[in-house]
Each structure stands twice: as structure tokens, then as C-alpha cells.
Amino acid sequence: MTRSWSYSRPDADASHHPPPQGMLPLFLNDLVNHQDFVELTLELDNDSLMLRSIAPAPAPAPAAPPPPDPLPDDSLLSITARIRNKFPWLRSASSRASTASSLDRDDTAAVPMSARDARRLNAQLQRTRSTAQAALRGLRFISNTTGASDANELWRRVHSRFHSLAQGGLLARDDFAECIGMTDSKEFALTIFDALARRKGLRISKINVEELHEFWLNISDQSFDARLQIFFDMADSNEDGRITRDEVQELIMLSASANNLARLKERAEEYASLIMEELDPENLGYIELWQLETLLLQRDTYMNYSRPLSTATSVGWSQNLSSFNPKTIIKTATTTLHSVILQNWQRIWILFLWGSTMAALFIWKFLQYKNRAAFNIMGYCLPTAKGAAETLKFNMALILLPVCRNTLTWLRSTAARSVVPFDDNINFHKLIACFIAVGIVVHGGVHLACDFPRLASSSPEEFEVISSDFHNKKPSYKELLMSVEGVTGIVMVVLMGISFTLATHRFRRNVVKLPWLLNRLAGFNAFWYSHHLMGIVYLLLLVHGTFLFLAHSWTQKTTWVYIVFPLLLYLGERSLRACRSEYYSVEILKVSVLPGNVFSLVMLKPRGFKYRSGQYIFLQCPSISQFEWHPFSITSAPGDEYLSVHIRTVGDWTRELKRVFTDHVNSKPVLARAKLGHLVNMERKSQPRLLLDGPYGAPAQDYQNYDVLLLVGLGIGATPFVSILKDLLNNSRTIEEQTPTESTTETSRSEDSFGSLNTTPSGKRKLQSRTGTGQAQAYFYWVTREAGSLEWFKGVMDEVAEMDRKGQIELHNYLTSVYEESDARSTLITMVQALNHAKHGVDILSGTRARTHFARPDWKEVFGRIASKHAYKTVGVFYCGMPMLAKELKRLSLEFTRKTATRFEFHKEYF
């Protein structure tokens, strides 16, 4: 709330100016005796009152006197000082410390106010509780909690660590970081220690528990001024109340070291000069506390200077709540069930169809053998074993279909994609394998433990009924095991046991730590080669199904009926893969070695090779292995004249691939980045063969089915989305070239991205939809751990920012190795980032126009913001990365689909 008061001299005309009421006007009566009117603007915020401005009031209208002379600068300064002295609660601690000498002057000894003093006064007048609270969130040393119980608990932990670290009742300076919980930022903690020690006028290397408690109270203080003073004292090593450029540089280097930002540390001098240039325009060579406070308070203003806030970002997602508000447990459960069914109906009907088929086959075979004469000898053991065998034959045939990649890729382009969840093909493959294992246990276990013993121990009279099925000779238990059916069954179980075991996550990912000689039996290679044992299993299965004890007619031996078609389809796919890989022997155009153990290969696109963004290919290097194929997402766009992949060296094969190509291409790797649509030519010597197979379908290729996209990449998982971003921009550029621009578009960018909104003639902003324009709105969130990773797609992000004039794509980079923006260890980095972006439009960490955030995203806020901007739309959520984040994104997709008018459809892909 903002209000204005005017006051007049006692001799003013009462008819025109009624006497003011209240304490403040009476007090102001004594301040100015040479001006008829002064207008004060005060801001009321709950129990706070902040002076915003003092200005001459206009003269009374009836008399129409000439406008009075402006209030002199010295009078303004004097008035402000006396107001603050009269009402101490109007003053902040920082303003009291930094401006007391200038504001306490008597108005009779007025001197002209300099530009520096004017800026200082303006900073004090502009400071409000809201801005201080915002800055407080960005300057946290230990905890941002204010509860007494939380503070007491934290101190108990510190006190406990003191007793374990102290010697002779004294804590050494070197142990201070560990004691207060800053083990990973020891240098930063030691600087805090020294700053607090200087306050006491001490140069000490050890403290007792009372001094530690005093230090702790300082760094855990919840007031902005207290935290600001500590931060200032950390840089002000000579205690003169001023910070020089060298001291700013030291503080930047300290923050860079705490966050492991070597690049920022190398450019600390440049960024220190940037801060001094902004805060010290008079070139005095130093800044004071109030200037540092100004920078903290105005951080968002600096950031938004070059990128105005989009009005849509301020809309709460609660405004997009669905009209249905469940109030009972039953209604809540019904709503949740409806949401789950809506998200998983494709999986549900497929699983229902599969389960029903297995149940029908089991019952059919069970009833068939229950009516056989052998049932009188072997009882329910026989129909149970035969029923399990029937489901085994069905599943052994079905398990091949989810790995027929060419077939699935073709089906993705048909109407079948709307009813079949092709994204879950590998999960379905694993689920079938689990039921095969169950079927083996039931079928083989019942044979070995039940019907074989009962058959071998049957009486001659009982056996006489089925003697013709065994050539009129009752077999012994050993003979049953050594028969063709018994031997093939046992061998199949052994081979499948090896294949299934080495395919489990712990063995495939080499999580299991085996002795050195056995360690080669784990890992991806072991999984890959052991899976080829299944070829022998299928041959044995055909033999096993031919030599049956109780079936003699070929119509009763149905194993081949199940197996032949899927097996031929799979063999045909493998043959196509082999032939195509020989045809797609690619030529390497460029090799780029990037930070973070990543390198990229730019290849000449084979003739006739067509793909969609989001798809992947398999690569094989015969000089490394004649059998190993490894999948990689395509990072080039379908319209590019080249084909590119980004590969992270995380295993033996990828490390060897990097060595092979960096040794053979130009003798040295090319340290460059591929850009959109540009091909870098280079001289090439003889290079190793690289075979290509694909493309193959992936969840990300379905992005074209949505008008709104939320793309989330974790680390190297960003690769499939890079191709999508390129494709979106290429399509947008094509549309612009084909369609002349007939109307202007107002573009506004969000706080941390490049968002776009169209302005309708009525003044209301409306999001541009893909419908009718061929364009989709995309939000790309890239979460990575290492700062060097931002170099991987720097060229792409630069061109996205340059080409995306309509704000079709929002880029969000998150660096998890840097402390969150509310931590004091990243405060100065955040300020430098804001200044540099406001001046140059470039992020200091990524080197692009896309701002880099610190720590991890608040995914609930991300979903809420998208839901508020795209009500009644369906948002395609695509994730590629480790499984840990997929669960949270899927949960939020279900939650916001249920609670808002926006529908989120989640798709995942693991690497």
C-alpha cells in the first residue's frame, strides 16, 4: 500500500489547506520552513513503513501561483536524515552503518549531493521488505529455516562434532569447516572463520565452544543485514569498510573453487572488473556495503534487463484446477483410478490380452490331458505340466517380437501406435522372460518331482493302459531323464539359466564384484554373447517338441506352430541388419572431443538413409569387434546433410572407439562443434570402417503427435532431444520462408528461457499453438552434473537462441554440481551471471544465451507453470536418462493430469 501526505506551514491559508492530522505531519512542520508544500510517499507493508520519496507538492489551484523551486538536494538529504533519526525503525542495519556520516548533517550545513550520494540515497529509498526477503533467499550460509526447533537441532549437531574434533577444549581453525558442516567447501568456511574472528579483533587459530556458539549464531542469523555483513567482511580483509577490485576477485575465485568451476576461476579478474564497472562508475577503486546490498537487491532486475519476464509465468497453476474437487475417500480413489487408467489403458489391455491368452491355453491343455488315460497314473501332475508347457511355447514365440526393431519401427508409423505401447517393448520382453522362468519351474519341476516318479513306480496293470506310448516297455526314472525329451529339456534349462542370469541388471551393469578371473563373466559383453545361446535353445525346443511321450500325431506336436513365424521374422531382421550394415558403411567427416569424456562423430549421411528426430542407430566397428553393436541417439536433424552422434566413453568399447578414430582422423581430434545445417570439410586419411544399422524407433520420435513438448534430458540423455530441437527450428524456418509475414508478433521471454507469446488485438496474450501453424511449443530441460558438459551442445543452443525469434523453444540448463542459488557459496556467481547476461546477453557458465540454473529443478513448479500456460492441451513429456528421475516425472504427470485441465502423457527412455 502506498500513500501520500502533504503538509503546510502554520501560516498557510487554512481555507485551502486544512490542518494535517497525525504525528508525522506535525513533525515535518519543523523540518522545512522555506517551502509551502512537501509530498511524502510512504510504503506500508504489514507492520513496516518505508519512506519512498520526498518531493515538492503542487501549489493550490485557485490562486494559481507559479510552481515553487525544486527542493534542494541538501534539504532533501537533511529531511531524510532527521526522519530516520526520529523513527529508527525506518533504518536498516546496513544503511545505519554506511550512511550515518552523510545523513546526520544539519540542514543548515548543506552541501551539494554527489551522484554517488544520490545513488546511495535512492538505494535506501528503494529497499523494501519484499526485496530484502528475496535477497535473503539468495544469501544463505547454513539454513534458511527460522524455526527455533530447527536451529536448536542444527546447533546440537555442531556441538556434538565440536567435542569429537576439539583437542583440549579448543577447535582448530582447520577443523571449522567439518564442524559446521561445510566439509566440501573448506576454503570457503575458513574465510568465514577469519571474517568472524576479525570482528572480535582477533587473529586466532583455535576457538572454544563459547566462541564457536557465537560464530554459529552469526552465520545462522536469519536477517538479511546480518548475512550481508558477513559476506562483506569475508571480502574486506583489511577491515577498512571498503572492497577493492582485487578483493572482489578473491571472493569470486573462492566461490568458483567451492563449486569446482575452473573456467570461472580463470576469468575471475574479468568478472571482478565487471562488478566494479557497474558499482563504481566514479572509478574510486572500491565499493561499500550499500553498493553490495544494491547488487543483491537488484539481481533479478539485472537478469530481466535483457530478457523481460513473460506475464504468463506469474500465473499460478492453481488457476488451471479441474472443476472436480473430490471430498470423500471414495471419490478421491475413483479420480485416481480414472487418471491411472487414462495414462495406462494401452498397457492394461495388452497385459489383459496376454494374460487371458495364457490362461486359455493352460486351461485348454489341462482339460485335454485330464481326459487322457495317463491321468489315472500321473494324476493332476500331468495336466499341470502340459498346461505350463503350452504357455511356455506361447511365451517363447512372443518374446521375440518386442526385439524385432525394424518391425516395431514400421508399426510406430501406423495407426497401431495409438493402441499399442511400443515404448514398453523392452519391459514387455523382460516380463515375458520372467513368466518363462515361472513356466520352466512349473513344467520341469512337476515332471521331475511328480509325474516321472509316479510313472516309473506304477504297477504293470496301471502301465498297461499307456504302454503303447512307450513301446510297451515301462521306463525307469533314469531312462526318462536320459531320453531325448529329458536331455533337451535339461540342456535348455541350463542355457536359459545362464542367459537370464547374465541379463539381470546387476550382472549386465557390472554391479556384481567378482574375482578377477570371473569378472569377464559379467558386464555388457557377457550379456550380449550369452544371449546368443538362445539360438541353440530354440533349436533344442523344436527337437524337444517333436519327441513327446504321449503325443504321436503331428497335429498334437504344436511347438513348431508357435515358434516358426516369430523365429523366421527375427532371423529375417538379423539378415536385413547384416546386409544393411554392409551397405551403410559410413565415412567420418569430423571427430570432436568434448569435455566430460564425450566425443561426437559427424558422418556422411548414406544415400537413401531416412530417419526421424528422436530415433537411434546401431554402430559397429569391425576393427574392435565383429559382433558388437551399440545404440546411440541421432543428434542431427533429418534435414541436415550429415549424420551425427554424441558418445560418452563409459565402457571398454566406447573408449576403444574414441581411441581408434582420434588416432586415425587427421592424427589429432578436431576440437569443434557441429552446427545446424553446416558441414565442416576436412582432409581425411584412411580410417577404420564404421558400420551403421538403423534407424530404429524410440519414444522421442512421437513428439510430432503433441502441440506442447516437455523434453527432459539427464546428462548424455539430452542427445535425442537435440535432434528434435533442430527439427523444430528447421520446420519453423521452412514455414517462414513459404508463408509471408502478415502480422507482427510481440515476443517476451521468461526469466530463464526463451518463451514466446502472441498478442491478440484485444490485448490478451495467447499462446501460439501448433494447430494450423505446424509449430509446437517445446520446453527443454537439460540437467547435468559437470560444467564442462555444457560444451557438448553449445553450438546448437547458440543457434536455437539465434534462430528462434518467435520463442518456440525454451531452453533451461541446470548444473547440479553448483550449490543452489540460495547458498552463499553461489551468491557472487549468481550476481556475476546476472550482470554479464544483462550487459552481454551471454551466460558465464554455458557461454550461450540460455541461462544456467544451479542445483536441480523444482519439477512441481515446472509442471505447474506449463499447466497454467497450456490449459486444455495435451503435453507430451519425454524423458531420457537414469531411471531414478523417471518415477518422479511420471508421478507428477499423473498428478497434474488429475488436478488440472492439462493432460500430461509421459514417455521414458533409459540409457
Coordinates of N, CA and C in Angstrom, one line a residue, residues 231-365:
F231 N 29.1 -11.5 4.6 CA 29.6 -11.7 3.2 C 30.5 -10.5 2.9
F232 N 30.2 -9.3 3.3 CA 31.0 -8.2 3.1 C 32.4 -8.3 3.8
D233 N 32.3 -8.8 5.1 CA 33.5 -8.9 5.9 C 34.4 -10.0 5.3
M234 N 33.9 -11.0 4.6 CA 34.7 -12.0 4.0 C 35.6 -11.4 3.0
A235 N 35.1 -10.4 2.2 CA 36.0 -9.8 1.2 C 36.8 -8.7 1.8
D236 N 36.3 -8.0 2.8 CA 37.0 -6.9 3.4 C 38.1 -7.3 4.4
S237 N 39.2 -7.9 3.8 CA 40.2 -8.5 4.7 C 41.0 -7.4 5.5
N238 N 41.1 -6.2 5.0 CA 41.8 -5.2 5.8 C 40.9 -4.3 6.7
E239 N 39.6 -4.6 6.7 CA 38.7 -4.0 7.7 C 38.6 -2.5 7.5
D240 N 38.7 -2.0 6.3 CA 38.6 -0.6 6.1 C 37.2 -0.2 5.7
G241 N 36.2 -1.1 5.6 CA 34.9 -0.8 5.2 C 34.7 -0.7 3.7
R242 N 35.7 -1.1 3.0 CA 35.7 -1.0 1.5 C 36.2 -2.2 0.9
I243 N 35.7 -2.5 -0.3 CA 36.1 -3.7 -1.0 C 36.7 -3.3 -2.4
T244 N 38.0 -3.6 -2.6 CA 38.6 -3.3 -3.8 C 38.4 -4.3 -4.9
R245 N 38.9 -4.0 -6.1 CA 38.7 -5.0 -7.2 C 39.4 -6.3 -6.9
D246 N 40.6 -6.2 -6.3 CA 41.4 -7.4 -6.0 C 40.6 -8.3 -5.0
E247 N 40.0 -7.6 -4.0 CA 39.2 -8.3 -3.0 C 38.0 -9.0 -3.6
V248 N 37.4 -8.3 -4.6 CA 36.2 -8.9 -5.3 C 36.7 -10.1 -6.1
Q249 N 37.8 -10.0 -6.7 CA 38.4 -11.1 -7.5 C 38.7 -12.3 -6.6
E250 N 39.2 -12.0 -5.4 CA 39.5 -13.1 -4.5 C 38.2 -13.8 -4.1
L251 N 37.2 -13.1 -3.8 CA 35.9 -13.7 -3.4 C 35.3 -14.5 -4.6
I252 N 35.4 -14.0 -5.8 CA 34.9 -14.8 -7.0 C 35.7 -16.1 -7.1
M253 N 37.0 -16.0 -6.9 CA 37.8 -17.2 -7.0 C 37.5 -18.2 -5.9
L254 N 37.1 -17.7 -4.7 CA 36.8 -18.5 -3.6 C 35.4 -19.2 -3.9
S255 N 34.5 -18.5 -4.5 CA 33.2 -19.1 -4.8 C 33.3 -20.1 -6.0
A256 N 34.2 -19.8 -6.9 CA 34.4 -20.7 -8.0 C 35.1 -22.0 -7.5
S257 N 36.0 -21.9 -6.6 CA 36.7 -23.1 -6.0 C 35.7 -24.0 -5.3
A258 N 34.8 -23.3 -4.5 CA 33.8 -24.1 -3.7 C 32.8 -24.8 -4.6
N259 N 32.7 -24.4 -5.9 CA 31.7 -25.0 -6.8 C 32.4 -25.7 -8.0
N260 N 33.8 -25.8 -7.9 CA 34.6 -26.6 -8.9 C 34.3 -26.0 -10.3
L261 N 34.4 -24.7 -10.4 CA 34.2 -24.1 -11.7 C 35.5 -23.5 -12.1
A262 N 36.3 -24.3 -12.8 CA 37.7 -23.9 -13.2 C 37.6 -22.7 -14.2
R263 N 36.7 -22.8 -15.1 CA 36.6 -21.8 -16.1 C 36.3 -20.4 -15.5
L264 N 35.4 -20.4 -14.6 CA 35.0 -19.2 -13.9 C 36.2 -18.6 -13.1
K265 N 37.0 -19.5 -12.5 CA 38.1 -19.1 -11.8 C 39.2 -18.4 -12.7
E266 N 39.3 -18.9 -13.9 CA 40.3 -18.4 -14.8 C 39.9 -17.0 -15.2
R267 N 38.6 -16.7 -15.2 CA 38.1 -15.4 -15.7 C 37.7 -14.5 -14.5
A268 N 38.2 -14.8 -13.3 CA 37.8 -14.0 -12.1 C 38.1 -12.6 -12.3
E269 N 39.3 -12.3 -12.9 CA 39.7 -10.9 -13.0 C 38.7 -10.1 -13.9
E270 N 38.3 -10.7 -15.0 CA 37.4 -10.1 -15.9 C 36.0 -9.8 -15.2
Y271 N 35.5 -10.8 -14.4 CA 34.2 -10.6 -13.8 C 34.3 -9.6 -12.6
A272 N 35.5 -9.6 -12.0 CA 35.7 -8.6 -10.9 C 35.6 -7.1 -11.5
S273 N 36.2 -7.0 -12.6 CA 36.2 -5.7 -13.3 C 34.7 -5.3 -13.7
L274 N 34.0 -6.3 -14.1 CA 32.6 -6.1 -14.5 C 31.8 -5.6 -13.3
I275 N 32.0 -6.2 -12.1 CA 31.3 -5.7 -10.9 C 31.7 -4.3 -10.6
M276 N 33.0 -4.0 -10.6 CA 33.5 -2.7 -10.3 C 33.0 -1.6 -11.3
E277 N 32.9 -2.0 -12.5 CA 32.4 -1.1 -13.6 C 30.9 -0.7 -13.3
E278 N 30.2 -1.7 -12.8 CA 28.8 -1.5 -12.5 C 28.5 -0.7 -11.3
L279 N 29.3 -1.0 -10.2 CA 29.0 -0.4 -8.9 C 29.9 0.8 -8.6
D280 N 31.0 1.0 -9.3 CA 31.9 2.1 -9.1 C 32.1 2.9 -10.3
P281 N 31.0 3.6 -10.8 CA 31.2 4.4 -12.0 C 32.1 5.5 -11.9
E282 N 32.3 6.0 -10.6 CA 33.3 7.1 -10.4 C 34.7 6.7 -10.4
N283 N 35.0 5.4 -10.5 CA 36.3 4.8 -10.5 C 37.1 5.2 -9.3
L284 N 36.4 5.1 -8.1 CA 37.1 5.3 -6.9 C 38.0 4.2 -6.5
G285 N 37.8 3.0 -7.1 CA 38.6 1.9 -6.8 C 38.1 1.0 -5.7
Y286 N 36.9 1.3 -5.2 CA 36.4 0.5 -4.1 C 34.8 0.6 -4.1
I287 N 34.2 -0.4 -3.4 CA 32.8 -0.3 -3.2 C 32.5 -0.5 -1.7
E288 N 31.3 0.0 -1.3 CA 31.0 -0.1 0.1 C 29.8 -1.1 0.3
L289 N 29.4 -1.2 1.5 CA 28.4 -2.2 1.9 C 27.1 -1.9 1.2
W290 N 26.7 -0.7 1.1 CA 25.4 -0.3 0.5 C 25.4 -0.7 -1.0
Q291 N 26.6 -0.6 -1.7 CA 26.6 -1.0 -3.1 C 26.5 -2.5 -3.3
L292 N 27.1 -3.3 -2.4 CA 26.9 -4.7 -2.5 C 25.5 -5.1 -2.2
E293 N 24.9 -4.4 -1.3 CA 23.5 -4.6 -1.0 C 22.6 -4.3 -2.2
T294 N 22.9 -3.2 -2.9 CA 22.2 -2.9 -4.1 C 22.2 -4.0 -5.1
L295 N 23.4 -4.5 -5.3 CA 23.6 -5.6 -6.3 C 22.8 -6.8 -5.9
L296 N 22.7 -7.1 -4.7 CA 21.9 -8.3 -4.2 C 20.4 -8.0 -4.4
L297 N 20.0 -6.8 -4.1 CA 18.6 -6.5 -4.2 C 18.1 -6.4 -5.6
Q298 N 19.0 -6.0 -6.5 CA 18.6 -5.8 -7.9 C 19.1 -6.9 -8.8
R299 N 19.4 -8.1 -8.3 CA 19.9 -9.2 -9.1 C 18.8 -9.6 -10.2
D300 N 17.6 -9.7 -9.8 CA 16.6 -10.1 -10.7 C 16.4 -9.0 -11.8
T301 N 16.5 -7.8 -11.4 CA 16.4 -6.7 -12.3 C 17.5 -6.7 -13.4
Y302 N 18.7 -7.0 -13.0 CA 19.8 -7.2 -13.9 C 19.5 -8.3 -14.9
M303 N 19.0 -9.5 -14.3 CA 18.8 -10.6 -15.2 C 17.7 -10.3 -16.2
N304 N 16.6 -9.6 -15.7 CA 15.5 -9.4 -16.6 C 15.7 -8.2 -17.5
Y305 N 16.8 -7.5 -17.4 CA 17.1 -6.3 -18.2 C 17.1 -6.7 -19.7
S306 N 17.8 -7.9 -20.0 CA 17.9 -8.3 -21.4 C 16.8 -9.3 -21.8
R307 N 16.1 -9.8 -20.7 CA 15.1 -10.8 -21.0 C 13.9 -10.5 -20.1
P308 N 12.9 -9.7 -20.6 CA 11.8 -9.4 -19.8 C 11.0 -10.6 -19.4
L309 N 10.4 -10.5 -18.2 CA 9.5 -11.6 -17.7 C 8.3 -11.8 -18.6
S310 N 8.0 -13.0 -18.9 CA 6.7 -13.2 -19.5 C 5.6 -13.2 -18.5
T311 N 4.5 -12.5 -18.9 CA 3.4 -12.4 -17.9 C 2.8 -13.7 -17.6
A312 N 2.9 -14.7 -18.5 CA 2.3 -16.0 -18.3 C 3.0 -16.8 -17.2
T313 N 4.3 -16.5 -16.9 CA 5.0 -17.2 -15.9 C 4.5 -16.9 -14.5
S314 N 3.8 -15.8 -14.3 CA 3.4 -15.4 -13.0 C 2.0 -16.0 -12.7
V315 N 1.4 -16.7 -13.6 CA 0.1 -17.3 -13.4 C 0.2 -18.5 -12.6
G316 N -0.5 -18.7 -11.5 CA -0.4 -19.9 -10.7 C -1.1 -21.0 -11.3
W317 N -0.5 -22.2 -11.2 CA -1.1 -23.3 -11.8 C -2.4 -23.7 -11.1
S318 N -2.6 -23.2 -9.9 CA -3.9 -23.5 -9.3 C -5.1 -22.9 -10.0
Q319 N -4.9 -21.9 -10.9 CA -5.9 -21.3 -11.7 C -6.4 -22.3 -12.8
N320 N -5.6 -23.3 -13.0 CA -6.0 -24.3 -14.0 C -6.5 -25.6 -13.4
L321 N -7.0 -25.5 -12.2 CA -7.5 -26.7 -11.5 C -8.8 -27.2 -12.2
S322 N -8.9 -28.5 -12.3 CA -10.1 -29.0 -12.8 C -11.3 -28.7 -11.9
S323 N -12.5 -28.8 -12.5 CA -13.7 -28.4 -11.7 C -14.1 -29.4 -10.7
F324 N -13.6 -30.7 -10.9 CA -14.0 -31.7 -10.0 C -13.1 -31.7 -8.8
N325 N -13.6 -31.6 -7.6 CA -12.9 -31.5 -6.4 C -13.3 -32.6 -5.4
P326 N -12.7 -33.7 -5.4 CA -13.2 -34.9 -4.6 C -13.1 -34.5 -3.1
K327 N -14.2 -34.9 -2.4 CA -14.2 -34.6 -1.0 C -14.3 -35.8 -0.1
T328 N -14.5 -36.9 -0.7 CA -14.5 -38.2 0.1 C -13.5 -39.1 -0.4
I329 N -13.2 -40.1 0.5 CA -12.2 -41.1 0.1 C -12.5 -41.9 -1.1
I330 N -13.8 -42.2 -1.2 CA -14.3 -43.0 -2.4 C -14.1 -42.1 -3.7
K331 N -14.5 -40.9 -3.6 CA -14.3 -40.0 -4.8 C -12.8 -39.8 -5.2
T332 N -12.0 -39.7 -4.1 CA -10.6 -39.5 -4.4 C -10.0 -40.7 -5.0
A333 N -10.4 -41.9 -4.5 CA -9.9 -43.2 -5.1 C -10.4 -43.3 -6.5
T334 N -11.6 -42.9 -6.8 CA -12.2 -43.1 -8.1 C -11.5 -42.1 -9.1
T335 N -11.2 -40.9 -8.7 CA -10.5 -40.0 -9.5 C -9.1 -40.5 -9.8
T336 N -8.4 -41.0 -8.8 CA -7.0 -41.5 -9.0 C -7.0 -42.7 -9.9
L337 N -8.0 -43.6 -9.8 CA -8.1 -44.8 -10.6 C -8.4 -44.3 -12.1
H338 N -9.2 -43.4 -12.2 CA -9.5 -42.9 -13.6 C -8.3 -42.3 -14.2
S339 N -7.5 -41.6 -13.5 CA -6.3 -41.0 -14.0 C -5.3 -42.1 -14.4
V340 N -5.2 -43.1 -13.5 CA -4.2 -44.2 -13.8 C -4.6 -44.9 -15.1
I341 N -5.9 -45.2 -15.2 CA -6.4 -45.9 -16.4 C -6.2 -45.1 -17.7
L342 N -6.4 -43.8 -17.5 CA -6.3 -42.9 -18.7 C -4.8 -42.9 -19.2
Q343 N -3.9 -43.0 -18.2 CA -2.5 -43.0 -18.6 C -2.0 -44.3 -19.1
N344 N -2.6 -45.4 -18.6 CA -2.0 -46.7 -18.8 C -3.0 -47.7 -19.5
W345 N -4.0 -47.2 -20.2 CA -5.0 -48.1 -20.8 C -4.4 -48.9 -21.9
Q346 N -3.4 -48.4 -22.6 CA -2.7 -49.3 -23.6 C -2.0 -50.5 -23.0
R347 N -1.3 -50.2 -21.9 CA -0.6 -51.3 -21.2 C -1.6 -52.3 -20.6
I348 N -2.7 -51.7 -20.1 CA -3.7 -52.6 -19.4 C -4.3 -53.6 -20.4
W349 N -4.8 -53.1 -21.5 CA -5.4 -54.0 -22.4 C -4.5 -55.1 -23.1
I350 N -3.2 -54.6 -23.3 CA -2.2 -55.6 -23.8 C -1.9 -56.7 -22.8
L351 N -1.7 -56.3 -21.5 CA -1.5 -57.2 -20.5 C -2.7 -58.1 -20.2
F352 N -3.9 -57.6 -20.3 CA -5.1 -58.4 -20.2 C -5.2 -59.4 -21.3
L353 N -4.9 -59.0 -22.5 CA -5.0 -59.9 -23.7 C -3.9 -61.0 -23.5
W354 N -2.7 -60.6 -23.1 CA -1.7 -61.6 -22.9 C -2.0 -62.6 -21.8
G355 N -2.4 -62.1 -20.7 CA -2.8 -62.9 -19.5 C -4.0 -63.9 -19.9
S356 N -4.9 -63.3 -20.6 CA -6.1 -64.1 -21.0 C -5.7 -65.2 -21.9
T357 N -4.8 -64.9 -22.8 CA -4.3 -66.0 -23.8 C -3.6 -67.1 -23.0
M358 N -2.7 -66.7 -22.1 CA -2.0 -67.7 -21.4 C -3.0 -68.6 -20.5
A359 N -4.0 -67.9 -19.9 CA -4.9 -68.7 -19.1 C -5.7 -69.7 -20.0
A360 N -6.1 -69.2 -21.2 CA -6.9 -70.0 -22.0 C -6.1 -71.2 -22.5
L361 N -4.8 -71.0 -22.9 CA -4.0 -72.1 -23.3 C -3.8 -73.1 -22.2
F362 N -3.5 -72.6 -21.0 CA -3.3 -73.5 -19.9 C -4.5 -74.4 -19.6
I363 N -5.7 -73.7 -19.6 CA -6.9 -74.5 -19.3 C -7.2 -75.5 -20.4
W364 N -7.0 -75.1 -21.7 CA -7.3 -76.0 -22.8 C -6.4 -77.2 -22.7
K365 N -5.1 -77.0 -22.5 CA -4.2 -78.2 -22.4 C -4.5 -79.0 -21.2

